[in-house]
Tab-separated table of C-alpha atoms in Angstrom:
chain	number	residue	atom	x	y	z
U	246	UNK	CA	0.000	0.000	0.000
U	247	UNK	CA	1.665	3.520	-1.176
U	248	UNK	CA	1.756	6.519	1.794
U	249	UNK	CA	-1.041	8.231	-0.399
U	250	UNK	CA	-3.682	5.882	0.054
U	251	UNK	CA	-2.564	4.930	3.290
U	252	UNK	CA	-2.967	8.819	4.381
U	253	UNK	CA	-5.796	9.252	2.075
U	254	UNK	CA	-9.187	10.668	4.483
U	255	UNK	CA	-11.955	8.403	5.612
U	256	UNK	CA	-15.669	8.979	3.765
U	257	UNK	CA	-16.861	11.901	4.912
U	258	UNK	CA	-18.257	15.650	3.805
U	259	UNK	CA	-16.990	19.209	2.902
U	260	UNK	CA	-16.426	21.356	6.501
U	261	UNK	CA	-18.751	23.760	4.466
U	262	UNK	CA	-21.785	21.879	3.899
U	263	UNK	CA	-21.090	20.327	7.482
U	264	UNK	CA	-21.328	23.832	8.919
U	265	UNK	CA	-24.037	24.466	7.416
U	266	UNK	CA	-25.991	21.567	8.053
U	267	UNK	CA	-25.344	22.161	12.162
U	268	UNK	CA	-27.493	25.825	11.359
U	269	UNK	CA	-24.390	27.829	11.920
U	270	UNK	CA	-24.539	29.538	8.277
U	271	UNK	CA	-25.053	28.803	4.654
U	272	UNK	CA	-22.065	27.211	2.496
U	273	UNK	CA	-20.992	30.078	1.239
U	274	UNK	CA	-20.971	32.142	4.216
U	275	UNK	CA	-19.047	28.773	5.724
U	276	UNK	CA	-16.007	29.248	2.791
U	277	UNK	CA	-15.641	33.188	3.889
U	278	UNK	CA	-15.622	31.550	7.858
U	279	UNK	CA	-12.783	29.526	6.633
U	280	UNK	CA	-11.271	31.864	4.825
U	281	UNK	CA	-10.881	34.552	7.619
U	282	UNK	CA	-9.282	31.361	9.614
U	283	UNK	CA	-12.384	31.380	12.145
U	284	UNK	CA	-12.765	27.078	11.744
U	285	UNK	CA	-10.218	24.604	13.528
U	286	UNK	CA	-10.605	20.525	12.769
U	287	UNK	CA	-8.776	18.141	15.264
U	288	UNK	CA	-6.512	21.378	16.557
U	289	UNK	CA	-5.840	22.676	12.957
U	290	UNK	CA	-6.655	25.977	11.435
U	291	UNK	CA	-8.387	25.517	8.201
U	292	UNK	CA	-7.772	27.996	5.404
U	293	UNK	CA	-9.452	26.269	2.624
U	294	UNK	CA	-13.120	25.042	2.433
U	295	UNK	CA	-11.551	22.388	-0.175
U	296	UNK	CA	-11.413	20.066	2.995
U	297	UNK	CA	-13.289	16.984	3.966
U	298	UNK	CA	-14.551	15.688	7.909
U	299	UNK	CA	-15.637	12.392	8.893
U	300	UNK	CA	-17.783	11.770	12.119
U	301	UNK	CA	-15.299	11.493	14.571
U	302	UNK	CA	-13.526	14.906	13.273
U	303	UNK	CA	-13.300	17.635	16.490
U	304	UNK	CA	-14.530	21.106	14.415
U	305	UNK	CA	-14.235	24.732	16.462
U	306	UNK	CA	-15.794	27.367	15.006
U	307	UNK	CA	-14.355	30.537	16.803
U	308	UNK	CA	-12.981	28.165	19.414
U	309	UNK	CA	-16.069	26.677	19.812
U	310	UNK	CA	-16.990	22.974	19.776
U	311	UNK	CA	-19.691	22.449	16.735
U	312	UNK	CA	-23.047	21.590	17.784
U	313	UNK	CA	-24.908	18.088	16.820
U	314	UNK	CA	-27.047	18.894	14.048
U	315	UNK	CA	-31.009	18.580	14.731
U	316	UNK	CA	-33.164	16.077	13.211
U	317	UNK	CA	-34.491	17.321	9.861
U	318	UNK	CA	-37.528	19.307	10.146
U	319	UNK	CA	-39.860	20.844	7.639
U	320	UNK	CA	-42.863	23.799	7.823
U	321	UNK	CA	-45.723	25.004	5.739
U	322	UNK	CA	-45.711	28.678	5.619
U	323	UNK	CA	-48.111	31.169	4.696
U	324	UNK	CA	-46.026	33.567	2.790
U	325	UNK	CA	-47.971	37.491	2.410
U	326	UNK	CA	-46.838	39.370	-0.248
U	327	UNK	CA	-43.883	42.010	0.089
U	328	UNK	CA	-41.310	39.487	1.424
U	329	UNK	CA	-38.528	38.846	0.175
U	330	UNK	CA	-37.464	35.164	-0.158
U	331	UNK	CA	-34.120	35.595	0.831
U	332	UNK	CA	-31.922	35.515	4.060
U	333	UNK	CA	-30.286	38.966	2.761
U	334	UNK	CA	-31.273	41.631	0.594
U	335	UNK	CA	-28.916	43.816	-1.392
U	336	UNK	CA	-31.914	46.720	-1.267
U	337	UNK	CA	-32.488	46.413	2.271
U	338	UNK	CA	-36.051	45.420	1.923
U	339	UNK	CA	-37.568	43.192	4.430
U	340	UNK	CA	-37.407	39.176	4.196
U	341	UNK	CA	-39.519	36.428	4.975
U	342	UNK	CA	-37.044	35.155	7.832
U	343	UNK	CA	-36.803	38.376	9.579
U	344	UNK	CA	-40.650	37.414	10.585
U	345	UNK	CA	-39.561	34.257	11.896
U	346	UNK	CA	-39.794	33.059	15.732
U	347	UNK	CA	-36.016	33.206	16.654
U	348	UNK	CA	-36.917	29.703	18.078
U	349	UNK	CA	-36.657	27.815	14.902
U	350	UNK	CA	-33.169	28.781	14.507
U	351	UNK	CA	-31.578	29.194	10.843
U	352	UNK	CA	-33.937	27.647	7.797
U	353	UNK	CA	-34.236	27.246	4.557
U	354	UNK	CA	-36.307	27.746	1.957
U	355	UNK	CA	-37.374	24.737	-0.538
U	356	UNK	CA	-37.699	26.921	-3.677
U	357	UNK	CA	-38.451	30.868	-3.643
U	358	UNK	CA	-41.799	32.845	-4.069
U	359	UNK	CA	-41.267	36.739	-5.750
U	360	UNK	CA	-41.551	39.626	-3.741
U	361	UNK	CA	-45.483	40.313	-5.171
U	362	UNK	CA	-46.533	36.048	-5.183
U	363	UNK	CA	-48.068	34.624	-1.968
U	364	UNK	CA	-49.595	31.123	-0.644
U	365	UNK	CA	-47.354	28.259	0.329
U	366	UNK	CA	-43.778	28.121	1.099
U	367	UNK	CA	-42.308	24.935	2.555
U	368	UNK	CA	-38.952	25.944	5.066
U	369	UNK	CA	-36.382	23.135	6.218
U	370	UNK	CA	-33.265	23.332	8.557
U	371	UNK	CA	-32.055	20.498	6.393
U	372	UNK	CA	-29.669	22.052	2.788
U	373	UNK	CA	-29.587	18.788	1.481
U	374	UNK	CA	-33.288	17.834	2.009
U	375	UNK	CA	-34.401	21.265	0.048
U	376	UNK	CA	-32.566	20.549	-3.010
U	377	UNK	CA	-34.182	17.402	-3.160
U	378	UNK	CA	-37.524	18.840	-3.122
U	379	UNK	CA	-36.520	21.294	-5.570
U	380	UNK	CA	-35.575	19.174	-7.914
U	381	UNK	CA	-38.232	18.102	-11.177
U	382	UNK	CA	-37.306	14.688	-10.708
U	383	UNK	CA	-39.372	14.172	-7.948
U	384	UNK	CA	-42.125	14.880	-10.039
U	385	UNK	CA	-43.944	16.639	-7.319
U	386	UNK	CA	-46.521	19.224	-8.928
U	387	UNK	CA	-46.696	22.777	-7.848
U	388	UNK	CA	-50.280	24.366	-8.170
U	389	UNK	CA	-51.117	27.892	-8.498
U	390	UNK	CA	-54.507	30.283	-8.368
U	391	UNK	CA	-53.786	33.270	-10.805
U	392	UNK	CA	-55.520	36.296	-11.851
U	393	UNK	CA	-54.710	37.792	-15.046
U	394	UNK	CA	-55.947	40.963	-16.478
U	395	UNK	CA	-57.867	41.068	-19.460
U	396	UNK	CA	-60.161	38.494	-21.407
U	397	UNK	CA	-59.021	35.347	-21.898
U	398	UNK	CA	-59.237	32.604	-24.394
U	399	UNK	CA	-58.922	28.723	-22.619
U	400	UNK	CA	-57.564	27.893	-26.184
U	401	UNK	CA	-54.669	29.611	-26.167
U	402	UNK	CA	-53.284	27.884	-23.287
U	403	UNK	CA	-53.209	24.433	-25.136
U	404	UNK	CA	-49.890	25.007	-26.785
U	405	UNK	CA	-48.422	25.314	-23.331
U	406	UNK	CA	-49.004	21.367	-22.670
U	407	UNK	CA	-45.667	20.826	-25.156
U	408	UNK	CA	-43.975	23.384	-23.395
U	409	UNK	CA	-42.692	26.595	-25.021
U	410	UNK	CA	-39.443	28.541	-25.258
U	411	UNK	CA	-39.290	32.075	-24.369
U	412	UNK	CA	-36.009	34.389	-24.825
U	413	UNK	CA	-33.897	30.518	-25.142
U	414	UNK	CA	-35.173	29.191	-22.507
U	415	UNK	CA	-37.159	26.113	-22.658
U	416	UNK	CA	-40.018	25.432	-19.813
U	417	UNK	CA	-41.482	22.045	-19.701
U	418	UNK	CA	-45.392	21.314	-19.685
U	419	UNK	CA	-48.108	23.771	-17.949
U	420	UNK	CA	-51.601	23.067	-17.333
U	421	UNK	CA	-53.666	25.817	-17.280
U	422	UNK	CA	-57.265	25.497	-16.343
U	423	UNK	CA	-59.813	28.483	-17.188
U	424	UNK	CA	-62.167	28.787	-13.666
U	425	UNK	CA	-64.323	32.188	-14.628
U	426	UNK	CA	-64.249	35.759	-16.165
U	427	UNK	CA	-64.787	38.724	-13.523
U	428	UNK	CA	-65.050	41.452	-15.704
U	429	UNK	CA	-61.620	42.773	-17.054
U	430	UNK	CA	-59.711	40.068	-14.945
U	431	UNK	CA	-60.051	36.177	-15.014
U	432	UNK	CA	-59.236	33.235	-12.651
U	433	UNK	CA	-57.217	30.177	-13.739
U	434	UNK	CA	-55.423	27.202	-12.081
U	435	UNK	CA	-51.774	26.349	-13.138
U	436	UNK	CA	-49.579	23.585	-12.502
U	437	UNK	CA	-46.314	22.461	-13.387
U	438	UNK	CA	-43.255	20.628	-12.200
U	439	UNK	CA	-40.488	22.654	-12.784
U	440	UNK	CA	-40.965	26.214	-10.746
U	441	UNK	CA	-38.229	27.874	-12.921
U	442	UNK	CA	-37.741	31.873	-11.762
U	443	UNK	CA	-40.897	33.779	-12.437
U	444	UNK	CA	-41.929	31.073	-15.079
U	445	UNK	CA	-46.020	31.423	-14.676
U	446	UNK	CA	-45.087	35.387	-14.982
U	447	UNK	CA	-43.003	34.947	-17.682
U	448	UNK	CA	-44.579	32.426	-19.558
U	449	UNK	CA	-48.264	34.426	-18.907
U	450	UNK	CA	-46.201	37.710	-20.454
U	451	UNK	CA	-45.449	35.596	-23.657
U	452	UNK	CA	-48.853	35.043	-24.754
U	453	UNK	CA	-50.312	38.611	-23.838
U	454	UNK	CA	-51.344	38.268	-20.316
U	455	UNK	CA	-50.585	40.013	-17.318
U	456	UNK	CA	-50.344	38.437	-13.913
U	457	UNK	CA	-51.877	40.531	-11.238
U	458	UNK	CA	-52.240	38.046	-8.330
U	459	UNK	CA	-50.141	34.579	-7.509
U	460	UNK	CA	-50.869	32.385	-5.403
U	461	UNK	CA	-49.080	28.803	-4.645
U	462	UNK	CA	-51.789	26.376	-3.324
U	463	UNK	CA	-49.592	23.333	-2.783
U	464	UNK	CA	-46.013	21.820	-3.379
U	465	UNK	CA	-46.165	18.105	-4.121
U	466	UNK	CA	-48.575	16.549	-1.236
U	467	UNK	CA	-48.259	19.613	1.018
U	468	UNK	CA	-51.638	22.000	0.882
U	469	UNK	CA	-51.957	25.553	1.695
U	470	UNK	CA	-54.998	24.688	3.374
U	471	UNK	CA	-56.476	27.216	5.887
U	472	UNK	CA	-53.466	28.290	7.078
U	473	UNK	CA	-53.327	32.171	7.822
U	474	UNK	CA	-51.433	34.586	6.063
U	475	UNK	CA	-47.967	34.972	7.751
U	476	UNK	CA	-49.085	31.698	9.992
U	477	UNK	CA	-46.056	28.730	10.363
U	478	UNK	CA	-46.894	24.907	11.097
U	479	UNK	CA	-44.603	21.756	11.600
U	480	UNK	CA	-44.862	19.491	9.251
U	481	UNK	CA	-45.407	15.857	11.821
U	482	UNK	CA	-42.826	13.610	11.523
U	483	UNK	CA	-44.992	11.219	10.560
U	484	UNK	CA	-46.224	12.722	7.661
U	485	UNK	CA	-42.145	13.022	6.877
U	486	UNK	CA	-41.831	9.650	7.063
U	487	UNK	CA	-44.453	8.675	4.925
U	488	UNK	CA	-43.562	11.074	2.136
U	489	UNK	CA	-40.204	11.575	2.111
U	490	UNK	CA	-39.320	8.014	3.754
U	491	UNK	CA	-37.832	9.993	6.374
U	492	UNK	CA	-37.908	7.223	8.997
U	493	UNK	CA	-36.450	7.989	12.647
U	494	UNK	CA	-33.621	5.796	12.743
U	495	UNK	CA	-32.199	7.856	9.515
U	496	UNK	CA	-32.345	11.358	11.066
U	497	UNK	CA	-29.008	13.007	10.797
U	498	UNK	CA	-27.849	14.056	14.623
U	499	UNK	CA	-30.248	11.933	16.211
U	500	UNK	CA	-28.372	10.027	19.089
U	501	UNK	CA	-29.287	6.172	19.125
U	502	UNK	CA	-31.454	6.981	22.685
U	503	UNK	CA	-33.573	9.973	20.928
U	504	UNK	CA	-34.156	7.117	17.503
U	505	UNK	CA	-35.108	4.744	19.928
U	506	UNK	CA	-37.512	7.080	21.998
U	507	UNK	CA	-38.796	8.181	18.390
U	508	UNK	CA	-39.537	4.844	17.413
U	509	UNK	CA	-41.293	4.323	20.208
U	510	UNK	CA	-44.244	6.869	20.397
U	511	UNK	CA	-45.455	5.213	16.967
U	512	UNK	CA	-45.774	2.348	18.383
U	513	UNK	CA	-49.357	1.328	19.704
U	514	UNK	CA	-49.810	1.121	23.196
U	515	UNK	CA	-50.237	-2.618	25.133
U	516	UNK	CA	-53.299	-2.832	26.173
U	517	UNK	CA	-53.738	-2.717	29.708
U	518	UNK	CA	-55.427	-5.170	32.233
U	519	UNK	CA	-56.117	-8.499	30.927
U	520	UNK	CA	-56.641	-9.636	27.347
U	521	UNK	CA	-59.544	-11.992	26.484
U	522	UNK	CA	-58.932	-14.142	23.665
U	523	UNK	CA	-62.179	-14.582	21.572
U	524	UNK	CA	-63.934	-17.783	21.370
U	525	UNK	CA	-63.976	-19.444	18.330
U	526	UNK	CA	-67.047	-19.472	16.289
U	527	UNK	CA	-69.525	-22.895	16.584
U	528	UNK	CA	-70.236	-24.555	12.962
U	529	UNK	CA	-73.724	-23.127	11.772
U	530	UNK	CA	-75.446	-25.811	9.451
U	531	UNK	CA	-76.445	-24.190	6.083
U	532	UNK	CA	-80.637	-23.211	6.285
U	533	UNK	CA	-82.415	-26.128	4.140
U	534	UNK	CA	-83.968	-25.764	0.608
U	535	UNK	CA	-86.951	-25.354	-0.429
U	536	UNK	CA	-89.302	-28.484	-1.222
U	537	UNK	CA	-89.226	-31.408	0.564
U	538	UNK	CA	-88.334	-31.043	4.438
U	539	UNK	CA	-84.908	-32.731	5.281
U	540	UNK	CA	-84.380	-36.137	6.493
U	541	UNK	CA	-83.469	-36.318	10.262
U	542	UNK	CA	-80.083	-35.888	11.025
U	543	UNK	CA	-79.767	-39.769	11.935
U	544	UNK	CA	-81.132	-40.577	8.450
U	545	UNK	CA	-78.778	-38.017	7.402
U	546	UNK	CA	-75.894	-40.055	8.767
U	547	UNK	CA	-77.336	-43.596	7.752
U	548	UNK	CA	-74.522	-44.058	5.443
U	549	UNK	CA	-71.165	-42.867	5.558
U	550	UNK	CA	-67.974	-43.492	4.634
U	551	UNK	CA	-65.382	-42.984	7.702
U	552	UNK	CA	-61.295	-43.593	6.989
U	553	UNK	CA	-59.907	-44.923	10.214
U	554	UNK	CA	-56.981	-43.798	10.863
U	555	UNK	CA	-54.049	-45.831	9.850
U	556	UNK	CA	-50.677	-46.767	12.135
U	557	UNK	CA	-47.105	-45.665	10.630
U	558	UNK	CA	-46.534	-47.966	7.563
U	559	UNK	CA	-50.037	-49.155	7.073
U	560	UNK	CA	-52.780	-47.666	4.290
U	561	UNK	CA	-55.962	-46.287	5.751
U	562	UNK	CA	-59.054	-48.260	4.784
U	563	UNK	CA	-62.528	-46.732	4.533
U	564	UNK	CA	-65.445	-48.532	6.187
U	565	UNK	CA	-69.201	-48.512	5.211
U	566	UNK	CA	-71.320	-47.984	8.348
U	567	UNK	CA	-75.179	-48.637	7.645
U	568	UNK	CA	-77.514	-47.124	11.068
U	569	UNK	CA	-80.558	-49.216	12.444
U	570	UNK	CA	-82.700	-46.251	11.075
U	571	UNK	CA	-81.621	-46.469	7.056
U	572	UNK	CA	-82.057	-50.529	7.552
U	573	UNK	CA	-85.407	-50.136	8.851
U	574	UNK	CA	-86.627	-46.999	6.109
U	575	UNK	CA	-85.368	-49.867	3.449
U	576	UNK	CA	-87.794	-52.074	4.814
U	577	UNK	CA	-90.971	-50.093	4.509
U	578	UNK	CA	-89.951	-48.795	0.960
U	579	UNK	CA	-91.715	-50.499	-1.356
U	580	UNK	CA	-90.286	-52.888	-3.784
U	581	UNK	CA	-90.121	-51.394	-7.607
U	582	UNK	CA	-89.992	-54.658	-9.017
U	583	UNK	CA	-92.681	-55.698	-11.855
U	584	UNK	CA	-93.370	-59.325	-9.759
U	585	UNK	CA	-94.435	-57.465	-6.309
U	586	UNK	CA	-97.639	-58.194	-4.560
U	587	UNK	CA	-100.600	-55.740	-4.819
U	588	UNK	CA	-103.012	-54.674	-2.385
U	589	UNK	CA	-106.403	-57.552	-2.046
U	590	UNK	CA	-109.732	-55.632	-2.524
U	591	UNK	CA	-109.032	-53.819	-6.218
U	592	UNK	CA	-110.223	-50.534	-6.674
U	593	UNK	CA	-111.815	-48.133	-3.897
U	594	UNK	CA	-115.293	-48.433	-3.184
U	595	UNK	CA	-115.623	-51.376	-5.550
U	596	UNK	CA	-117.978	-53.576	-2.898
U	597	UNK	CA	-120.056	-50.374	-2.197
U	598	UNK	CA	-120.926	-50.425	-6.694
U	599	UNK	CA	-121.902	-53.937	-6.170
């Protein structure tokens, strides 16, 4: 084995997206940390974010140990308009996470709204969980109530299932479904998959529409709801689980007591007290058909065929078992022979003719 794979680092991530994933800052805000000289792994001053950790690494960030990272959360937000989606803004306008309870710590967003569109807005303190939901290979459909000003013809919006391509850019399919006319302005319902920069705006612009109201109704299975303007709301961790196979035991941070103790409130309960174990159900004979009323149950049983059970290395033999009741019904049935007696005295009332 040569020195440079025996020196070469264990599987692990970049210090930047590690720092970022503990809440501490975004990656790039991480690389100007490191930079200035502000991050120390396993008593080493890092000058280069080019630098992978593994789990057991010691990180100090202004001679500070690195916190354990939460589990990874998610929230449906009611986003009003005239908020920026952005943790900074070169204007100085207000953002979205300057409204934030300071309790929830440094988030995300999974996608962006524009300063004038409203409605849902998922938030995550997990990087690498928003880029998955961001991507259009989850397929997850984003769906939209517009207003646009002037009349509009449902037609036109057909050519949009294709796709289009405005100023070289290509946007994948749209569905666009006409609700009602309100004088100079009309309703419609959009959806798509992709959520490209100001793509219903842009897209609306190209065929001679102008979007005065926007307003996200739901991301993939997450629904605006009632949810108030400006309101926040956990997503449960069960409903994580189930969508994004999120599952306990693979939360990043979690120790192996909190996984357990997670694992445990889903399960049910054991009952308490004593259990009773059901009786099982007697045989019910089937109700008997129509016509001729059924034979006693010991006529029922006059013959049948029972197969004793046989010793190890000997065949089982059937026996034919005939009741005292079938022998005696076969006696009083008449005989349906040609040669068999008939009744003395010949036909009724004969004697009283004579």
């Amino acid at each position: 084995m040569s020195d440079d794979q025996a020196s070469a680092p264990e599987k692990g991530d970049r210090i930047a997206k590690v720092l970022a994933r503990a809440g501490l800052c975004s990656r790039r805000d991480a690389e100007r940390w490191i930079e200035d000289g502000r991050v120390w792994v396993d008593g080493k001053q890092l000058l280069t974010p080019a630098f992978v950790v593994t789990p057991g690494s010691i990180i100090l960030v202004d001679g500070k140990p690195l916190k354990e990272p939460e589990p990874s959360k998610l929230w449906r937000y009611h986003k009003p308009a005239g908020l920026v989606t952005s943790h900074r803004d070169e204007k100085g306008r207000e953002t979205l996470f300057d409204t934030l309870p300071p309790e929830m710590g440094r988030v995300i967003s999974v996608g962006r709204l524009d300063l004038n569109s409203e409605g849902l807005l998922l938030l995550t303190n997990d990087g690498e969980l928003a880029r998955k939901l961001e991507l259009p290979s989850t397929g997850w459909v984003r769906r939209y109530k517009v207003r646009v000003h002037g009349t509009v013809e449902p037609e036109r919006f057909l050519a949009l299932t294709d796709g289009v391509v405005i100023d070289g850019v290509r946007y994948g399919k749209i569905e666009v479904d006409f609700e009602r006319q309100k004088g100079s302005n009309a309703w419609v319902t959009v959806a798509l998959t992709e959520g490209k920069n100001r793509e219903i705006r842009k897209v609306f612009e190209h065929l001679g529409y102008v979007v005065t109201r926007l307003l996200r109704l739901s991301y993939g299975p997450f629904q605006l709801g009632l949810l108030p303007r400006g309101a926040i709301e956990e997503v449960p961790r069960r409903v994580l689980r189930d969508q994004l196979g999120l599952g306990a035991a693979k939360d990043k941070g979690a120790t192996a007591a909190a996984r357990r103790t997670l694992a445990l409130k889903d399960e049910p309960a054991a009952p308490k007290g004593k259990v009773r174990i059901p009786k099982p159900h007697r045989a019910v004979e089937p109700a008997p058909k129509r016509g001729r009323p059924p034979a006693p149950s010991s006529e029922r049983s006059a013959e049948r065929s029972i197969e004793a059970r046989a010793a190890p290395g000997r065949t089982a033999t059937k026996v034919l078992v005939t009741t005292k009741a079938a022998s005696a019904r076969a006696e009083r049935a008449p005989s349906r022979s040609g040669d068999a007696p008939k009744k003395p005295g010949g036909p009724r009332n004969a004697d009283r003719r004579r």
